[in-house]
Amino acid sequence: MKTLTDDAVLHIASFMDTVDMLNVALSCRRFGCSTAAVATDDLSLMERGAHQLIESAPTHEKNWVPYKKGTSTTWIGLYHELLKLRAPPSFSSILGSGINYVNKKYHVYASLREQYQQQQLQQAKWLLRRRQYPLTKHSIAPSSSTVSCVAIGNHVMSHGVHFVKFTMTRVEKISFGIVRPFDEYWVNMNDVSCKDGFNPFESWSDMIDATSSRRKNWGNSNVHCCLYETYPGSCQWTDWEATSQTIDDWCGMEHALEGDVGLLLDLDEGTLSVYKNGRRLGIMKDGLSGEYCWLMSIQGASNSTAVQIKRGYIPLTVHG
């Protein structure tokens, strides 16, 4: 180890992921001390390696993970967050009725099961039984079935500018937007109980429970879930703590029943803007701060669709 220079160690670190960096940092004092040093030269070698990798990143990526002095934040931890945000957007969690993955390996697509076809089959069987047997007062036709579900994105965004594009086939009652990050433990524990349906604008106490461990990262904003309703194009948002729900019109509002919907989340300015097939409609909501994830929500739909989430470049188009 004495013959391995600092420059050589830093060069090797540039090929490591954060798990490897932590393992090396734990191996000896030379590699792993001084994680909270103010001066860069006083950092451990692994911390310096992570710092260099962040500094060499594009400006917009560096803005995703700003370093805050006086906190317990480490450069390895920030680099870990940067790598997660660099990963392709995906649906990491799905909750509710009538939803499943098309490609579970990459979690890129979410689709609705042919739930309405199952309902038609149930009604046909009920009509057949009604013809075969006398109708009694206890015979009840099956109720109509609709879809109530959400798909939550894998990125936890708290700083900087983020752009994502949702591609959909034609469907009614579908919305796209942002939501506070859910606790993974809560999602795993409530996955089965949510099979009858899930709506982030209902059961506010459940939403508080689902996000309780991350509430300290909410910032000063009371916008905990905000959605662009593809029809009629309005902004729907909620404050879980005040148990309130608001539907607003906004300047540039248009519906988008099929094609691409782009969302630009600017957490430096605290705004959420909407794009329709590459054309900027305008700022839908302001006053945003803290952590958010991307969200797709379908409430009350009776037909099937497929939705894809992917990262895109911000279209260079003029408003309107």
Coordinates of C-alpha atoms in Angstrom, one line a residue:
M1 CA 0.0 0.0 0.0
K2 CA 2.9 2.3 0.6
T3 CA 3.9 2.2 -3.1
L4 CA 0.3 3.1 -4.2
T5 CA 0.2 6.8 -4.6
D6 CA -2.8 9.0 -3.8
D7 CA -3.2 9.8 -7.5
A8 CA -3.3 6.1 -8.3
V9 CA -5.9 5.5 -5.6
L10 CA -8.1 8.3 -6.9
H11 CA -7.8 7.0 -10.5
I12 CA -9.0 3.6 -9.3
A13 CA -11.8 5.2 -7.3
S14 CA -13.1 6.8 -10.5
F15 CA -14.1 3.3 -11.7
M16 CA -15.9 2.3 -8.4
D17 CA -19.5 2.4 -7.4
T18 CA -20.4 3.7 -4.0
V19 CA -20.5 0.2 -2.4
D20 CA -16.9 -0.4 -3.5
M21 CA -15.9 3.0 -2.2
L22 CA -17.4 2.3 1.2
N23 CA -15.7 -1.1 1.4
V24 CA -12.3 0.4 0.6
A25 CA -12.9 3.3 3.1
L26 CA -13.5 0.7 5.8
S27 CA -10.3 -1.1 5.0
C28 CA -7.8 1.3 6.6
R29 CA -7.4 4.8 8.0
R30 CA -5.7 6.2 5.0
F31 CA -8.7 5.5 2.7
G32 CA -11.6 6.2 5.1
C33 CA -11.2 8.9 7.7
S34 CA -12.0 12.7 7.6
T35 CA -15.4 12.4 5.9
A36 CA -16.6 15.7 7.3
A37 CA -13.5 17.8 6.6
V38 CA -14.1 21.3 5.4
A39 CA -11.1 21.5 3.1
T40 CA -11.0 19.1 0.2
D41 CA -7.3 18.3 0.8
D42 CA -8.3 17.0 4.3
L43 CA -10.8 14.5 3.0
S44 CA -10.1 10.8 3.0
L45 CA -9.1 9.3 -0.4
M46 CA -12.5 7.8 -1.0
E47 CA -14.2 11.0 -0.1
R48 CA -11.9 12.9 -2.4
G49 CA -12.6 10.4 -5.2
A50 CA -16.4 10.8 -4.8
H51 CA -15.9 14.6 -4.7
Q52 CA -14.0 14.6 -7.9
L53 CA -16.6 12.5 -9.7
I54 CA -19.3 14.9 -8.7
E55 CA -17.3 17.9 -9.7
S56 CA -16.7 16.4 -13.1
A57 CA -20.4 15.9 -13.7
P58 CA -22.5 18.2 -15.9
T59 CA -23.8 21.3 -14.1
H60 CA -27.4 20.2 -14.1
E61 CA -26.4 16.9 -12.4
K62 CA -24.3 18.7 -9.8
N63 CA -27.3 20.8 -8.9
W64 CA -29.2 17.6 -8.1
V65 CA -27.0 16.9 -5.1
P66 CA -25.7 20.2 -3.6
Y67 CA -23.3 19.8 -0.7
K68 CA -24.4 21.5 2.6
K69 CA -21.7 22.5 5.0
G70 CA -22.3 21.8 8.7
T71 CA -24.3 18.6 8.0
S72 CA -23.4 14.9 8.2
T73 CA -23.6 14.6 4.5
T74 CA -20.7 12.8 2.9
W75 CA -19.4 13.0 -0.7
I76 CA -19.8 9.3 -1.1
G77 CA -23.4 9.6 0.0
L78 CA -24.0 12.5 -2.5
Y79 CA -22.4 10.5 -5.2
H80 CA -24.7 7.6 -4.4
E81 CA -27.7 9.8 -4.8
L82 CA -26.3 11.1 -8.1
L83 CA -26.0 7.6 -9.4
K84 CA -29.6 6.8 -8.5
L85 CA -30.8 9.9 -10.3
R86 CA -28.8 9.0 -13.3
A87 CA -30.6 5.7 -13.6
P88 CA -33.4 5.6 -16.2
P89 CA -36.7 6.6 -14.8
S90 CA -39.0 3.7 -13.9
F91 CA -42.0 2.7 -12.0
S92 CA -40.5 1.3 -8.8
S93 CA -43.9 0.7 -7.0
I94 CA -47.4 0.0 -8.2
L95 CA -50.5 0.1 -6.0
G96 CA -54.2 -0.4 -6.6
S97 CA -56.5 -2.4 -8.8
G98 CA -56.1 -3.3 -12.5
I99 CA -52.4 -2.6 -12.8
N100 CA -49.3 -4.7 -13.5
Y101 CA -45.9 -4.5 -15.1
V102 CA -45.4 -5.1 -18.8
N103 CA -41.6 -5.3 -18.3
K104 CA -40.9 -6.0 -14.7
K105 CA -37.2 -6.4 -15.1
Y106 CA -36.7 -2.7 -16.0
H107 CA -39.9 -1.4 -14.5
V108 CA -40.3 0.9 -17.5
Y109 CA -43.9 0.1 -18.5
A110 CA -47.0 -0.1 -16.5
S111 CA -50.3 -1.4 -18.0
L112 CA -53.9 -2.0 -16.9
R113 CA -55.2 -5.5 -16.9
E114 CA -58.3 -6.2 -19.1
Q115 CA -60.4 -5.7 -16.0
Y116 CA -63.5 -4.5 -17.9
Q117 CA -63.4 -7.8 -20.0
Q118 CA -63.4 -9.8 -16.8
Q119 CA -66.5 -7.7 -15.7
Q120 CA -68.2 -8.5 -19.0
L121 CA -67.5 -12.2 -18.5
Q122 CA -69.0 -12.0 -15.0
Q123 CA -72.1 -10.3 -16.3
A124 CA -72.5 -12.9 -19.1
K125 CA -72.3 -15.7 -16.5
W126 CA -74.9 -13.9 -14.4
L127 CA -77.3 -13.6 -17.3
L128 CA -76.8 -17.3 -18.2
R129 CA -77.6 -18.3 -14.6
R130 CA -80.6 -16.0 -14.6
R131 CA -82.0 -17.8 -17.7
Q132 CA -81.3 -21.3 -16.2
Y133 CA -82.8 -20.6 -12.8
P134 CA -85.7 -18.5 -11.6
L135 CA -84.6 -15.1 -10.5
T136 CA -84.9 -14.7 -6.7
K137 CA -84.8 -11.6 -4.7
H138 CA -81.3 -12.6 -3.6
S139 CA -79.9 -12.5 -7.1
I140 CA -77.8 -9.4 -7.7
A141 CA -76.1 -8.4 -10.9
P142 CA -72.3 -7.8 -10.6
S143 CA -71.4 -4.2 -10.2
S144 CA -69.4 -2.3 -12.8
S145 CA -65.7 -2.5 -12.3
T146 CA -63.3 0.4 -12.7
V147 CA -59.6 0.9 -12.3
S148 CA -58.0 2.8 -9.3
C149 CA -54.2 2.7 -9.3
V150 CA -50.9 4.5 -9.2
A151 CA -47.4 3.9 -10.3
I152 CA -44.6 5.7 -8.4
G153 CA -41.3 6.6 -9.9
N154 CA -37.9 5.5 -8.7
H155 CA -36.3 8.9 -8.5
V156 CA -36.3 10.9 -5.3
M157 CA -35.8 14.5 -6.3
S158 CA -35.1 17.4 -3.9
H159 CA -32.9 19.8 -5.8
G160 CA -32.2 21.0 -9.3
V161 CA -34.2 20.6 -12.6
H162 CA -35.7 17.3 -13.7
F163 CA -37.6 16.5 -16.9
V164 CA -39.5 13.3 -17.7
K165 CA -41.8 12.2 -20.5
F166 CA -44.8 9.9 -20.2
T167 CA -46.1 8.2 -23.3
M168 CA -49.6 6.8 -23.2
T169 CA -52.2 5.2 -25.4
R170 CA -55.6 6.8 -25.3
V171 CA -57.3 6.5 -22.0
E172 CA -59.7 8.5 -19.8
K173 CA -59.1 9.6 -16.3
I174 CA -55.3 9.4 -16.3
S175 CA -53.1 11.9 -14.5
F176 CA -49.3 12.6 -14.3
G177 CA -47.4 14.5 -11.6
I178 CA -45.4 14.3 -8.4
V179 CA -45.9 12.9 -4.9
R180 CA -44.0 12.7 -1.7
P181 CA -41.8 9.6 -1.5
F182 CA -43.4 6.6 0.1
D183 CA -41.8 4.5 2.7
E184 CA -40.7 1.2 1.1
Y185 CA -41.8 -0.7 4.3
W186 CA -45.3 0.8 4.1
V187 CA -45.6 -0.1 0.4
N188 CA -44.5 -3.7 1.1
M189 CA -46.9 -4.1 4.0
N190 CA -49.9 -2.5 2.2
D191 CA -49.5 -4.0 -1.3
V192 CA -52.2 -6.6 -0.8
S193 CA -54.6 -4.3 1.0
C194 CA -54.4 -1.8 -1.8
K195 CA -55.6 -4.3 -4.5
D196 CA -59.2 -2.9 -4.2
G197 CA -57.9 0.5 -5.3
F198 CA -55.6 3.3 -4.4
N199 CA -56.0 7.0 -4.6
P200 CA -53.4 9.4 -3.1
F201 CA -56.2 12.1 -2.8
E202 CA -58.2 10.0 -0.4
S203 CA -57.4 8.5 3.1
W204 CA -55.1 11.3 4.1
S205 CA -54.1 9.6 7.4
D206 CA -52.8 6.6 5.3
M207 CA -50.8 9.0 3.1
I208 CA -49.2 10.5 6.3
D209 CA -48.3 7.0 7.5
A210 CA -46.9 6.1 4.1
T211 CA -44.5 9.0 4.1
S212 CA -43.9 9.5 7.8
S213 CA -40.2 8.6 7.9
R214 CA -39.3 11.3 5.2
R215 CA -41.5 14.2 6.5
K216 CA -38.4 16.0 7.7
N217 CA -37.4 16.4 4.0
W218 CA -40.7 18.0 2.9
G219 CA -39.4 21.5 3.1
N220 CA -41.9 24.4 3.5
S221 CA -44.4 23.4 0.8
N222 CA -47.8 22.1 1.6
V223 CA -48.2 20.6 -1.9
H224 CA -47.8 16.9 -1.1
C225 CA -49.3 15.5 -4.3
C226 CA -49.8 17.4 -7.6
L227 CA -51.3 16.0 -10.8
Y228 CA -51.9 17.1 -14.3
E229 CA -55.3 15.7 -15.3
T230 CA -55.0 14.9 -19.0
Y231 CA -58.7 15.8 -19.3
P232 CA -59.7 18.6 -19.0
G233 CA -56.1 19.6 -18.2
S234 CA -56.6 21.0 -14.8
C235 CA -54.2 20.9 -11.8
Q236 CA -55.2 18.7 -8.9
W237 CA -53.2 19.0 -5.7
T238 CA -53.6 18.1 -2.0
D239 CA -52.3 19.0 1.4
W240 CA -52.4 15.8 3.4
E241 CA -51.8 17.5 6.7
A242 CA -54.7 19.9 6.2
T243 CA -56.8 17.1 4.6
S244 CA -57.6 19.5 1.7
Q245 CA -57.9 18.9 -2.1
T246 CA -57.9 21.6 -4.7
I247 CA -58.5 21.6 -8.5
D248 CA -57.2 24.7 -10.3
D249 CA -57.2 26.0 -13.8
W250 CA -53.9 27.5 -15.0
C251 CA -52.6 29.6 -17.8
G252 CA -51.9 27.5 -20.8
M253 CA -54.1 24.6 -19.7
E254 CA -55.0 22.1 -22.4
H255 CA -56.2 18.5 -22.4
A256 CA -53.9 15.6 -23.6
L257 CA -55.8 12.4 -24.3
E258 CA -53.0 10.5 -26.0
G259 CA -49.3 10.9 -27.0
D260 CA -46.6 12.4 -24.8
V261 CA -46.9 14.4 -21.7
G262 CA -43.7 16.0 -20.4
L263 CA -43.2 17.3 -16.9
L264 CA -40.5 19.8 -15.9
L265 CA -39.9 19.9 -12.2
D266 CA -37.7 22.9 -11.2
L267 CA -36.9 22.6 -7.5
D268 CA -34.6 25.6 -7.7
E269 CA -37.7 27.8 -8.6
G270 CA -40.3 25.5 -7.0
T271 CA -42.4 25.0 -10.2
L272 CA -43.9 22.2 -12.2
S273 CA -44.4 22.8 -15.9
V274 CA -46.3 20.7 -18.5
Y275 CA -45.4 19.9 -22.1
K276 CA -47.8 18.3 -24.6
N277 CA -46.2 16.4 -27.5
G278 CA -43.0 18.5 -27.1
R279 CA -44.8 21.8 -26.8
R280 CA -44.6 23.8 -23.6
L281 CA -48.0 24.7 -22.2
G282 CA -46.8 26.6 -19.1
I283 CA -46.2 26.5 -15.4
M284 CA -49.0 24.4 -13.8
K285 CA -48.0 24.8 -10.1
D286 CA -45.5 26.8 -8.0
G287 CA -44.6 26.8 -4.3
L288 CA -42.9 23.4 -4.4
S289 CA -40.1 22.4 -2.1
G290 CA -38.6 19.2 -0.5
E291 CA -38.6 15.7 -1.9
Y292 CA -40.9 14.4 -4.7
C293 CA -41.2 11.3 -6.9
W294 CA -42.9 11.1 -10.3
L295 CA -46.4 9.7 -10.2
M296 CA -48.9 8.2 -12.7
S297 CA -52.5 7.9 -11.4
I298 CA -55.6 6.4 -13.1
Q299 CA -58.9 6.7 -11.2
G300 CA -62.2 5.4 -12.4
A301 CA -61.1 4.3 -15.9
S302 CA -62.9 1.3 -17.5
N303 CA -60.6 0.7 -20.5
S304 CA -57.0 -0.5 -20.8
T305 CA -53.8 1.4 -21.5
A306 CA -50.1 1.2 -21.5
V307 CA -47.9 4.0 -20.0
Q308 CA -44.2 4.4 -20.4
I309 CA -42.0 6.7 -18.4
K310 CA -38.6 7.9 -19.7
R311 CA -36.1 10.7 -19.4
G312 CA -36.1 13.2 -22.2
Y313 CA -34.5 16.5 -23.2
I314 CA -36.3 19.6 -22.4
P315 CA -38.0 20.7 -25.7
L316 CA -36.7 24.1 -27.0
T317 CA -40.1 25.4 -27.9
V318 CA -41.9 28.7 -27.2
H319 CA -44.9 28.9 -24.9
G320 CA -48.3 28.3 -26.6

